[in-house]
mmCIF file with all atom_site columns, C-alpha atoms in Angstrom:
data_model
loop_
_atom_site.group_PDB
_atom_site.id
_atom_site.type_symbol
_atom_site.label_atom_id
_atom_site.label_alt_id
_atom_site.label_comp_id
_atom_site.label_asym_id
_atom_site.label_entity_id
_atom_site.label_seq_id
_atom_site.pdbx_PDB_ins_code
_atom_site.Cartn_x
_atom_site.Cartn_y
_atom_site.Cartn_z
_atom_site.occupancy
_atom_site.B_iso_or_equiv
_atom_site.pdbx_formal_charge
_atom_site.auth_seq_id
_atom_site.auth_comp_id
_atom_site.auth_asym_id
_atom_site.auth_atom_id
_atom_site.pdbx_PDB_model_num
ATOM 1   C CA . MET A 1 1   ? 0.000   0.000  0.000  1.00 60.00 ? 274 MET A CA 1
ATOM 2   C CA . ILE A 1 2   ? 1.317   3.422  -0.955 1.00 70.00 ? 275 ILE A CA 1
ATOM 3   C CA . PRO A 1 3   ? 1.512   5.706  2.100  1.00 79.00 ? 276 PRO A CA 1
ATOM 4   C CA . LEU A 1 4   ? -0.593  8.843  2.222  1.00 91.00 ? 277 LEU A CA 1
ATOM 5   C CA . ARG A 1 5   ? 1.562   11.952 2.500  1.00 95.00 ? 278 ARG A CA 1
ATOM 6   C CA . LEU A 1 6   ? 0.114   14.410 5.010  1.00 96.00 ? 279 LEU A CA 1
ATOM 7   C CA . VAL A 1 7   ? 0.712   17.859 6.408  1.00 96.00 ? 280 VAL A CA 1
ATOM 8   C CA . ILE A 1 8   ? -1.274  18.923 9.456  1.00 97.00 ? 281 ILE A CA 1
ATOM 9   C CA . ASP A 1 9   ? -2.035  22.537 10.290 1.00 96.00 ? 282 ASP A CA 1
ATOM 10  C CA . THR A 1 10  ? -1.334  23.647 13.861 1.00 96.00 ? 283 THR A CA 1
ATOM 11  C CA . ASN A 1 11  ? -5.028  24.051 14.632 1.00 95.00 ? 284 ASN A CA 1
ATOM 12  C CA . ILE A 1 12  ? -5.508  20.303 14.112 1.00 95.00 ? 285 ILE A CA 1
ATOM 13  C CA . LEU A 1 13  ? -2.683  19.492 16.532 1.00 95.00 ? 286 LEU A CA 1
ATOM 14  C CA . VAL A 1 14  ? -3.992  21.901 19.179 1.00 95.00 ? 287 VAL A CA 1
ATOM 15  C CA . SER A 1 15  ? -7.536  20.535 18.870 1.00 94.00 ? 288 SER A CA 1
ATOM 16  C CA . ALA A 1 16  ? -6.180  16.986 19.150 1.00 93.00 ? 289 ALA A CA 1
ATOM 17  C CA . VAL A 1 17  ? -4.773  17.926 22.558 1.00 93.00 ? 290 VAL A CA 1
ATOM 18  C CA . LEU A 1 18  ? -7.702  19.980 23.832 1.00 93.00 ? 291 LEU A CA 1
ATOM 19  C CA . LYS A 1 19  ? -10.658 17.901 22.564 1.00 89.00 ? 292 LYS A CA 1
ATOM 20  C CA . ARG A 1 20  ? -10.469 14.361 23.883 1.00 80.00 ? 293 ARG A CA 1
ATOM 21  C CA . ASP A 1 21  ? -13.234 13.046 21.647 1.00 81.00 ? 294 ASP A CA 1
ATOM 22  C CA . GLY A 1 22  ? -12.685 15.282 18.615 1.00 83.00 ? 295 GLY A CA 1
ATOM 23  C CA . LEU A 1 23  ? -12.002 14.209 15.056 1.00 90.00 ? 296 LEU A CA 1
ATOM 24  C CA . GLN A 1 24  ? -8.657  16.003 15.185 1.00 91.00 ? 297 GLN A CA 1
ATOM 25  C CA . ARG A 1 25  ? -7.267  13.457 17.647 1.00 90.00 ? 298 ARG A CA 1
ATOM 26  C CA . THR A 1 26  ? -8.229  10.699 15.196 1.00 90.00 ? 299 THR A CA 1
ATOM 27  C CA . VAL A 1 27  ? -6.524  12.629 12.394 1.00 92.00 ? 300 VAL A CA 1
ATOM 28  C CA . LEU A 1 28  ? -3.331  12.879 14.453 1.00 92.00 ? 301 LEU A CA 1
ATOM 29  C CA . VAL A 1 29  ? -3.345  9.167  15.268 1.00 91.00 ? 302 VAL A CA 1
ATOM 30  C CA . LEU A 1 30  ? -3.950  8.270  11.622 1.00 89.00 ? 303 LEU A CA 1
ATOM 31  C CA . ALA A 1 31  ? -1.229  10.708 10.500 1.00 91.00 ? 304 ALA A CA 1
ATOM 32  C CA . ILE A 1 32  ? 1.481   9.095  12.636 1.00 90.00 ? 305 ILE A CA 1
ATOM 33  C CA . THR A 1 33  ? 0.409   5.519  11.878 1.00 88.00 ? 306 THR A CA 1
ATOM 34  C CA . LYS A 1 34  ? 1.335   3.495  8.823  1.00 81.00 ? 307 LYS A CA 1
ATOM 35  C CA . PRO A 1 35  ? 0.475   3.621  6.009  1.00 80.00 ? 308 PRO A CA 1
ATOM 36  C CA . ALA A 1 36  ? 0.255   7.422  6.438  1.00 89.00 ? 309 ALA A CA 1
ATOM 37  C CA . ARG A 1 37  ? 3.325   9.642  6.574  1.00 94.00 ? 310 ARG A CA 1
ATOM 38  C CA . LEU A 1 38  ? 3.299   12.978 8.354  1.00 97.00 ? 311 LEU A CA 1
ATOM 39  C CA . TYR A 1 39  ? 5.611   15.658 6.971  1.00 97.00 ? 312 TYR A CA 1
ATOM 40  C CA . VAL A 1 40  ? 6.955   18.758 8.712  1.00 98.00 ? 313 VAL A CA 1
ATOM 41  C CA . THR A 1 41  ? 9.503   21.487 8.143  1.00 98.00 ? 314 THR A CA 1
ATOM 42  C CA . GLU A 1 42  ? 11.551  23.277 10.793 1.00 97.00 ? 315 GLU A CA 1
ATOM 43  C CA . ALA A 1 43  ? 9.139   26.230 10.466 1.00 97.00 ? 316 ALA A CA 1
ATOM 44  C CA . VAL A 1 44  ? 6.114   23.974 11.037 1.00 97.00 ? 317 VAL A CA 1
ATOM 45  C CA . LEU A 1 45  ? 7.756   22.385 14.093 1.00 97.00 ? 318 LEU A CA 1
ATOM 46  C CA . ALA A 1 46  ? 8.595   25.843 15.463 1.00 97.00 ? 319 ALA A CA 1
ATOM 47  C CA . GLU A 1 47  ? 4.968   26.933 15.076 1.00 97.00 ? 320 GLU A CA 1
ATOM 48  C CA . TYR A 1 48  ? 3.717   23.748 16.741 1.00 97.00 ? 321 TYR A CA 1
ATOM 49  C CA . ARG A 1 49  ? 6.044   24.426 19.692 1.00 97.00 ? 322 ARG A CA 1
ATOM 50  C CA . GLU A 1 50  ? 5.143   28.119 19.955 1.00 97.00 ? 323 GLU A CA 1
ATOM 51  C CA . VAL A 1 51  ? 1.378   27.651 19.771 1.00 97.00 ? 324 VAL A CA 1
ATOM 52  C CA . LEU A 1 52  ? 1.269   24.646 22.107 1.00 96.00 ? 325 LEU A CA 1
ATOM 53  C CA . SER A 1 53  ? 3.253   26.731 24.641 1.00 96.00 ? 326 SER A CA 1
ATOM 54  C CA . ARG A 1 54  ? 0.700   29.555 24.793 1.00 96.00 ? 327 ARG A CA 1
ATOM 55  C CA . PRO A 1 55  ? -0.400  29.993 28.419 1.00 95.00 ? 328 PRO A CA 1
ATOM 56  C CA . GLU A 1 56  ? -4.056  30.513 27.499 1.00 96.00 ? 329 GLU A CA 1
ATOM 57  C CA . LEU A 1 57  ? -4.233  26.960 26.126 1.00 95.00 ? 330 LEU A CA 1
ATOM 58  C CA . LYS A 1 58  ? -3.217  25.543 29.529 1.00 94.00 ? 331 LYS A CA 1
ATOM 59  C CA . ILE A 1 59  ? -1.434  22.542 28.027 1.00 94.00 ? 332 ILE A CA 1
ATOM 60  C CA . ARG A 1 60  ? 0.816   20.933 30.632 1.00 94.00 ? 333 ARG A CA 1
ATOM 61  C CA . ARG A 1 61  ? 4.492   21.172 29.776 1.00 95.00 ? 334 ARG A CA 1
ATOM 62  C CA . GLY A 1 62  ? 5.002   17.396 30.049 1.00 95.00 ? 335 GLY A CA 1
ATOM 63  C CA . LEU A 1 63  ? 2.114   16.649 27.683 1.00 93.00 ? 336 LEU A CA 1
ATOM 64  C CA . ARG A 1 64  ? 3.313   19.320 25.257 1.00 94.00 ? 337 ARG A CA 1
ATOM 65  C CA . GLU A 1 65  ? 6.853   17.921 25.237 1.00 96.00 ? 338 GLU A CA 1
ATOM 66  C CA . GLN A 1 66  ? 5.602   14.349 24.767 1.00 95.00 ? 339 GLN A CA 1
ATOM 67  C CA . LEU A 1 67  ? 3.445   15.385 21.833 1.00 94.00 ? 340 LEU A CA 1
ATOM 68  C CA . LEU A 1 68  ? 6.250   17.344 20.185 1.00 96.00 ? 341 LEU A CA 1
ATOM 69  C CA . GLN A 1 69  ? 8.646   14.426 20.663 1.00 96.00 ? 342 GLN A CA 1
ATOM 70  C CA . LEU A 1 70  ? 6.088   12.031 19.177 1.00 94.00 ? 343 LEU A CA 1
ATOM 71  C CA . VAL A 1 71  ? 5.694   14.277 16.135 1.00 95.00 ? 344 VAL A CA 1
ATOM 72  C CA . LYS A 1 72  ? 9.468   14.611 15.730 1.00 95.00 ? 345 LYS A CA 1
ATOM 73  C CA . ASN A 1 73  ? 9.933   10.837 16.006 1.00 95.00 ? 346 ASN A CA 1
ATOM 74  C CA . ARG A 1 74  ? 7.163   9.924  13.564 1.00 94.00 ? 347 ARG A CA 1
ATOM 75  C CA . ALA A 1 75  ? 7.212   12.812 11.087 1.00 96.00 ? 348 ALA A CA 1
ATOM 76  C CA . HIS A 1 76  ? 9.468   13.122 8.066  1.00 96.00 ? 349 HIS A CA 1
ATOM 77  C CA . LEU A 1 77  ? 11.400  16.386 7.974  1.00 97.00 ? 350 LEU A CA 1
ATOM 78  C CA . VAL A 1 78  ? 11.522  18.150 4.603  1.00 98.00 ? 351 VAL A CA 1
ATOM 79  C CA . SER A 1 79  ? 13.061  21.425 3.485  1.00 97.00 ? 352 SER A CA 1
ATOM 80  C CA . PRO A 1 80  ? 11.062  23.792 1.292  1.00 94.00 ? 353 PRO A CA 1
ATOM 81  C CA . ALA A 1 81  ? 12.628  24.609 -2.058 1.00 87.00 ? 354 ALA A CA 1
ATOM 82  C CA . HIS A 1 82  ? 11.432  28.216 -1.919 1.00 85.00 ? 355 HIS A CA 1
ATOM 83  C CA . ALA A 1 83  ? 9.242   30.583 0.066  1.00 88.00 ? 356 ALA A CA 1
ATOM 84  C CA . LEU A 1 84  ? 5.624   30.958 -0.993 1.00 83.00 ? 357 LEU A CA 1
ATOM 85  C CA . GLN A 1 85  ? 3.138   33.809 -0.720 1.00 84.00 ? 358 GLN A CA 1
ATOM 86  C CA . VAL A 1 86  ? -0.115  32.035 -1.522 1.00 82.00 ? 359 VAL A CA 1
ATOM 87  C CA . ALA A 1 87  ? -2.246  31.691 1.627  1.00 82.00 ? 360 ALA A CA 1
ATOM 88  C CA . THR A 1 88  ? -4.625  34.493 2.620  1.00 81.00 ? 361 THR A CA 1
ATOM 89  C CA . ASP A 1 89  ? -2.925  34.401 6.040  1.00 83.00 ? 362 ASP A CA 1
ATOM 90  C CA . PRO A 1 90  ? 0.825   34.774 5.371  1.00 85.00 ? 363 PRO A CA 1
ATOM 91  C CA . GLY A 1 91  ? 1.559   32.723 8.505  1.00 88.00 ? 364 GLY A CA 1
ATOM 92  C CA . ASP A 1 92  ? 0.000   29.717 6.780  1.00 91.00 ? 365 ASP A CA 1
ATOM 93  C CA . ASP A 1 93  ? 2.357   29.746 3.799  1.00 93.00 ? 366 ASP A CA 1
ATOM 94  C CA . LYS A 1 94  ? 4.746   27.503 5.762  1.00 95.00 ? 367 LYS A CA 1
ATOM 95  C CA . PHE A 1 95  ? 2.201   24.668 5.524  1.00 95.00 ? 368 PHE A CA 1
ATOM 96  C CA . LEU A 1 96  ? 1.926   25.037 1.748  1.00 94.00 ? 369 LEU A CA 1
ATOM 97  C CA . GLU A 1 97  ? 5.725   25.103 1.535  1.00 96.00 ? 370 GLU A CA 1
ATOM 98  C CA . CYS A 1 98  ? 5.809   21.873 3.554  1.00 96.00 ? 371 CYS A CA 1
ATOM 99  C CA . ALA A 1 99  ? 3.103   20.268 1.406  1.00 95.00 ? 372 ALA A CA 1
ATOM 100 C CA . ASP A 1 100 ? 5.011   21.286 -1.716 1.00 95.00 ? 373 ASP A CA 1
ATOM 101 C CA . ALA A 1 101 ? 8.335   19.891 -0.461 1.00 96.00 ? 374 ALA A CA 1
ATOM 102 C CA . ALA A 1 102 ? 6.671   16.657 0.728  1.00 96.00 ? 375 ALA A CA 1
ATOM 103 C CA . ARG A 1 103 ? 4.551   16.284 -2.400 1.00 96.00 ? 376 ARG A CA 1
ATOM 104 C CA . ALA A 1 104 ? 1.738   15.770 0.107  1.00 96.00 ? 377 ALA A CA 1
ATOM 105 C CA . ASP A 1 105 ? -1.559  14.249 -0.866 1.00 96.00 ? 378 ASP A CA 1
ATOM 106 C CA . TYR A 1 106 ? -3.439  16.242 1.775  1.00 96.00 ? 379 TYR A CA 1
ATOM 107 C CA . LEU A 1 107 ? -3.031  19.296 3.953  1.00 95.00 ? 380 LEU A CA 1
ATOM 108 C CA . VAL A 1 108 ? -5.496  18.886 6.829  1.00 96.00 ? 381 VAL A CA 1
ATOM 109 C CA . THR A 1 109 ? -6.722  22.114 8.413  1.00 94.00 ? 382 THR A CA 1
ATOM 110 C CA . GLY A 1 110 ? -9.581  23.643 10.331 1.00 91.00 ? 383 GLY A CA 1
ATOM 111 C CA . ASN A 1 111 ? -9.116  26.905 8.397  1.00 87.00 ? 384 ASN A CA 1
ATOM 112 C CA . GLN A 1 112 ? -9.740  26.008 4.761  1.00 85.00 ? 385 GLN A CA 1
ATOM 113 C CA . ARG A 1 113 ? -10.540 29.630 3.953  1.00 86.00 ? 386 ARG A CA 1
ATOM 114 C CA . HIS A 1 114 ? -6.855  30.534 4.467  1.00 83.00 ? 387 HIS A CA 1
ATOM 115 C CA . PHE A 1 115 ? -5.697  28.152 1.746  1.00 85.00 ? 388 PHE A CA 1
ATOM 116 C CA . PRO A 1 116 ? -6.379  27.458 -1.916 1.00 80.00 ? 389 PRO A CA 1
ATOM 117 C CA . LYS A 1 117 ? -8.498  24.334 -2.459 1.00 90.00 ? 390 LYS A CA 1
ATOM 118 C CA . PHE A 1 118 ? -5.489  22.657 -4.079 1.00 84.00 ? 391 PHE A CA 1
ATOM 119 C CA . TRP A 1 119 ? -1.801  23.447 -4.058 1.00 85.00 ? 392 TRP A CA 1
ATOM 120 C CA . LYS A 1 120 ? -0.036  21.551 -6.834 1.00 88.00 ? 393 LYS A CA 1
ATOM 121 C CA . LYS A 1 121 ? -0.496  17.880 -5.867 1.00 89.00 ? 394 LYS A CA 1
ATOM 122 C CA . SER A 1 122 ? -1.974  18.595 -2.416 1.00 92.00 ? 395 SER A CA 1
ATOM 123 C CA . LYS A 1 123 ? -5.665  18.891 -1.631 1.00 95.00 ? 396 LYS A CA 1
ATOM 124 C CA . VAL A 1 124 ? -6.613  21.061 1.347  1.00 94.00 ? 397 VAL A CA 1
ATOM 125 C CA . ILE A 1 125 ? -9.261  19.299 3.441  1.00 95.00 ? 398 ILE A CA 1
ATOM 126 C CA . THR A 1 126 ? -10.905 19.294 6.875  1.00 94.00 ? 399 THR A CA 1
ATOM 127 C CA . SER A 1 127 ? -10.535 16.614 9.551  1.00 93.00 ? 400 SER A CA 1
ATOM 128 C CA . ARG A 1 128 ? -13.957 15.198 8.706  1.00 93.00 ? 401 ARG A CA 1
ATOM 129 C CA . GLU A 1 129 ? -13.092 14.983 4.996  1.00 93.00 ? 402 GLU A CA 1
ATOM 130 C CA . PHE A 1 130 ? -9.793  13.255 5.770  1.00 91.00 ? 403 PHE A CA 1
ATOM 131 C CA . ILE A 1 131 ? -11.414 10.660 8.016  1.00 91.00 ? 404 ILE A CA 1
ATOM 132 C CA . SER A 1 132 ? -14.201 10.068 5.498  1.00 89.00 ? 405 SER A CA 1
ATOM 133 C CA . ILE A 1 133 ? -11.488 9.207  2.949  1.00 85.00 ? 406 ILE A CA 1
ATOM 134 C CA . VAL A 1 134 ? -9.204  6.980  5.035  1.00 84.00 ? 407 VAL A CA 1
ATOM 135 C CA . ALA A 1 135 ? -11.524 5.606  7.728  1.00 79.00 ? 408 ALA A CA 1
ATOM 136 C CA . PRO A 1 136 ? -15.182 6.313  6.889  1.00 77.00 ? 409 PRO A CA 1
ATOM 137 C CA . HIS A 1 137 ? -16.337 3.766  9.461  1.00 79.00 ? 410 HIS A CA 1
ATOM 138 C CA . LEU A 1 138 ? -15.118 6.126  12.216 1.00 75.00 ? 411 LEU A CA 1
ATOM 139 C CA . ILE A 1 139 ? -17.587 8.870  11.328 1.00 74.00 ? 412 ILE A CA 1
ATOM 140 C CA . SER A 1 140 ? -21.020 8.457  12.839 1.00 62.00 ? 413 SER A CA 1
#
């Protein structure tokens, strides 16, 4: 089976931590489990770390560090070939750069309005859309 190449927006990761029974947690588990492959860049990892550290989210340091270590251990690090200016929110361009470098099949986000519907080979989709593709039996 050919692995799915994925990029996950920070909002999916944060929701996976904060919502115990949310779809985002399922997306994260699927993303770090074969046959899927999660891809990150140094910029994506830095944003994950910065956002998960925000005091208003009240994410325990130990949990945050475990999650970041899990992502680092399971994700494939890629380097973008060039900077992009495509997303409506310039802070989101790093995810398109990652998707481009990884030749990702999907970029999973909770903010589709910030991204084009497709970027080269990558389709921008929600958590629900992703699960309906890879594990439709999990959606009630």
